[in-house]
Short mmCIF file of C-alpha atoms in Angstrom, two decimals:
data_model
loop_
_atom_site.label_atom_id
_atom_site.label_comp_id
_atom_site.label_asym_id
_atom_site.label_seq_id
_atom_site.Cartn_x
_atom_site.Cartn_y
_atom_site.Cartn_z
CA MET E 1046 -159.99 5.79 -45.65
CA ARG E 1047 -157.51 2.99 -45.13
CA THR E 1048 -157.18 3.83 -41.48
CA ILE E 1049 -160.86 3.82 -41.00
CA GLY E 1050 -161.13 0.40 -42.60
CA LEU E 1051 -158.42 -0.99 -40.30
CA LEU E 1052 -160.18 0.52 -37.37
CA LEU E 1053 -163.41 -1.12 -38.34
CA VAL E 1054 -161.73 -4.53 -38.72
CA LEU E 1055 -160.23 -4.09 -35.25
CA VAL E 1056 -163.44 -3.08 -33.72
CA CYS E 1057 -165.28 -6.08 -35.29
CA ALA E 1058 -162.49 -8.54 -34.21
CA THR E 1059 -162.60 -7.21 -30.67
CA SER E 1060 -166.36 -7.36 -30.38
CA LEU E 1061 -166.31 -10.92 -31.76
CA SER E 1062 -163.67 -12.13 -29.29
CA GLY E 1063 -165.58 -10.38 -26.44
CA SER E 1064 -168.72 -12.20 -27.54
CA ALA E 1065 -166.97 -15.50 -27.65
CA GLN E 1066 -165.66 -14.95 -24.15
CA GLU E 1067 -169.12 -13.93 -22.84
CA SER E 1068 -170.61 -17.00 -24.59
CA GLY E 1069 -167.92 -19.23 -22.91
CA ASP E 1070 -168.73 -17.58 -19.53
CA SER E 1071 -172.46 -18.05 -20.24
CA ASP E 1072 -171.88 -21.76 -20.93
CA ALA E 1073 -169.96 -22.20 -17.74
CA ALA E 1074 -172.55 -20.29 -15.78
CA MET E 1075 -175.40 -22.39 -17.29
CA ALA E 1076 -173.47 -25.62 -16.47
CA VAL E 1077 -173.01 -24.47 -12.83
CA ARG E 1078 -176.64 -23.38 -12.51
CA ALA E 1079 -177.73 -26.79 -13.77
CA LEU E 1080 -175.43 -28.44 -11.20
CA GLU E 1081 -176.90 -26.31 -8.41
CA GLY E 1082 -180.33 -27.58 -9.50
CA LYS E 1083 -179.08 -31.17 -9.44
CA ARG E 1084 -177.57 -30.68 -6.04
CA VAL E 1085 -180.89 -29.32 -4.61
CA ASN E 1086 -182.76 -32.18 -6.21
CA ALA E 1087 -180.30 -34.79 -4.81
CA GLN E 1088 -180.44 -33.24 -1.33
CA SER E 1089 -184.24 -33.13 -1.36
CA HIS E 1090 -184.31 -36.79 -2.13
CA ASN E 1091 -181.46 -37.78 0.20
CA ASP E 1092 -179.50 -39.04 -3.02
CA ASN E 1093 -176.02 -39.44 -1.68
CA HIS E 1094 -174.76 -41.08 -4.92
CA ALA E 1095 -175.62 -37.87 -6.89
CA LEU E 1096 -174.19 -35.66 -4.23
CA ASP E 1097 -170.94 -37.70 -4.15
CA LEU E 1098 -170.55 -37.12 -7.97
CA ILE E 1099 -171.03 -33.33 -7.55
CA PHE E 1100 -168.89 -32.78 -4.45
CA ASP E 1101 -165.15 -32.65 -4.64
CA ASN E 1102 -163.49 -35.14 -2.18
CA ALA E 1103 -161.87 -32.17 -0.39
CA LEU E 1104 -165.18 -30.29 -0.07
CA VAL E 1105 -165.24 -27.81 2.79
CA TYR E 1106 -168.85 -26.88 3.87
CA ILE E 1107 -169.52 -24.24 6.52
CA GLU E 1108 -172.90 -24.22 8.23
CA TYR E 1109 -173.82 -22.56 11.58
CA GLY E 1110 -170.13 -21.71 11.91
CA LYS E 1111 -168.91 -25.33 11.76
CA VAL E 1112 -166.69 -26.82 9.17
CA ILE E 1113 -168.16 -30.02 7.68
CA THR E 1114 -166.35 -32.42 5.36
CA LYS E 1115 -167.83 -34.20 2.36
CA GLY E 1116 -168.09 -37.32 4.43
CA ASP E 1117 -169.79 -35.63 7.35
CA TYR E 1118 -172.28 -33.91 4.91
CA LEU E 1119 -173.14 -37.14 3.08
CA LEU E 1120 -173.57 -38.97 6.42
CA ARG E 1121 -175.98 -36.31 7.64
CA VAL E 1122 -177.91 -36.45 4.38
CA LYS E 1123 -178.04 -40.20 4.55
CA SER E 1124 -179.27 -40.30 8.13
CA ALA E 1125 -181.69 -37.51 7.85
CA ASN E 1126 -184.91 -38.54 9.53
CA LEU E 1127 -187.18 -36.20 7.66
CA GLN E 1128 -190.56 -37.09 6.32
CA LEU E 1129 -190.37 -34.49 3.58
CA GLN E 1130 -187.66 -32.08 2.52
CA GLN E 1131 -188.28 -29.45 -0.06
CA ILE E 1132 -185.59 -27.11 -1.21
CA VAL E 1133 -186.40 -24.25 -3.76
CA LEU E 1134 -183.64 -22.20 -5.27
CA GLU E 1135 -184.49 -18.48 -5.40
CA ALA E 1136 -182.22 -15.76 -6.68
CA MET E 1137 -178.77 -16.91 -7.83
CA THR E 1138 -175.80 -15.06 -9.36
CA VAL E 1139 -172.88 -16.99 -11.05
CA ARG E 1140 -169.52 -15.27 -11.74
CA THR E 1141 -166.87 -17.17 -13.51
CA VAL E 1142 -163.13 -16.53 -13.78
CA GLU E 1143 -161.19 -19.05 -15.89
CA ASN E 1144 -161.91 -22.50 -14.32
CA THR E 1145 -163.70 -21.23 -11.23
CA ALA E 1146 -167.28 -20.21 -10.64
CA ILE E 1147 -168.72 -18.46 -7.54
CA VAL E 1148 -172.31 -18.74 -6.93
CA VAL E 1149 -174.24 -16.50 -4.54
CA GLY E 1150 -177.89 -16.96 -3.94
CA THR E 1151 -180.80 -17.83 -1.64
CA TYR E 1152 -183.02 -20.81 -1.17
CA ARG E 1153 -185.91 -21.79 1.00
CA LYS E 1154 -186.03 -25.16 2.77
CA THR E 1155 -189.15 -26.78 4.11
CA ASP E 1156 -188.71 -29.78 6.47
CA VAL E 1157 -191.57 -31.74 8.02
CA LYS E 1158 -190.66 -33.16 11.48
CA GLY E 1159 -193.22 -34.74 13.68
CA GLY E 1160 -196.01 -33.47 11.56
CA LYS E 1161 -194.86 -29.84 11.77
CA SER E 1162 -193.76 -27.95 8.75
CA LEU E 1163 -190.58 -25.92 9.23
CA LEU E 1164 -189.60 -23.32 6.75
CA LYS E 1165 -186.22 -21.51 6.65
CA ARG E 1166 -184.64 -19.21 4.07
CA TRP E 1167 -180.85 -19.35 3.56
CA ARG E 1168 -178.16 -17.42 1.79
CA PHE E 1169 -175.39 -19.44 0.27
CA VAL E 1170 -171.99 -19.02 -1.38
CA ASP E 1171 -170.71 -21.98 -3.43
CA THR E 1172 -167.30 -22.31 -5.11
CA TRP E 1173 -167.03 -24.54 -8.15
CA VAL E 1174 -163.85 -25.55 -10.00
CA ASN E 1175 -163.74 -27.07 -13.38
CA LYS E 1176 -161.34 -30.07 -13.00
CA LYS E 1177 -160.59 -32.09 -16.18
CA GLY E 1178 -163.78 -30.94 -17.82
CA SER E 1179 -166.10 -31.42 -14.89
CA TRP E 1180 -167.42 -28.84 -12.46
CA MET E 1181 -166.94 -29.96 -8.87
CA LEU E 1182 -168.19 -28.17 -5.77
CA VAL E 1183 -165.12 -27.48 -3.69
CA ALA E 1184 -166.38 -25.06 -1.03
CA ALA E 1185 -169.74 -23.92 0.25
CA ALA E 1186 -171.23 -21.90 3.08
CA ALA E 1187 -174.82 -21.31 4.06
CA VAL E 1188 -176.40 -19.10 6.76
CA PRO E 1189 -180.10 -18.90 7.70
CA LEU E 1190 -181.78 -15.58 7.03
CA SER E 1191 -183.63 -13.81 9.82
CA LYS E 1192 -187.28 -13.82 9.57
#
């Protein structure tokens, strides 16, 4: 009987610590999902200030096979000559390990250039690191999906 009681205590303690870890991971995943939303909103509105706060200074971004720095990316967003840009996040999975979060997902982007609406779907992988209590985007890659 005593052994069964100890076993029940161990099972309860293990399940509680597992729940706490899942809760912590869920909190991190929720924070990163929110930042992905902020990033999309900032990019849609050419808001370099908001993007600057989200991007790590050593950001590495890969697009169309080219490596783009944070400065290059922000310059491109600032000088974008788009009449309208809409980005909609679709499916997204967030996996966390300690202070790192990997996001894999898709989004669709609609640009209007010269009165024409251009729609593209993209798959992306983003790597976030929690630095001193703040999640920062340190690496990202995006590739257009075939029609």
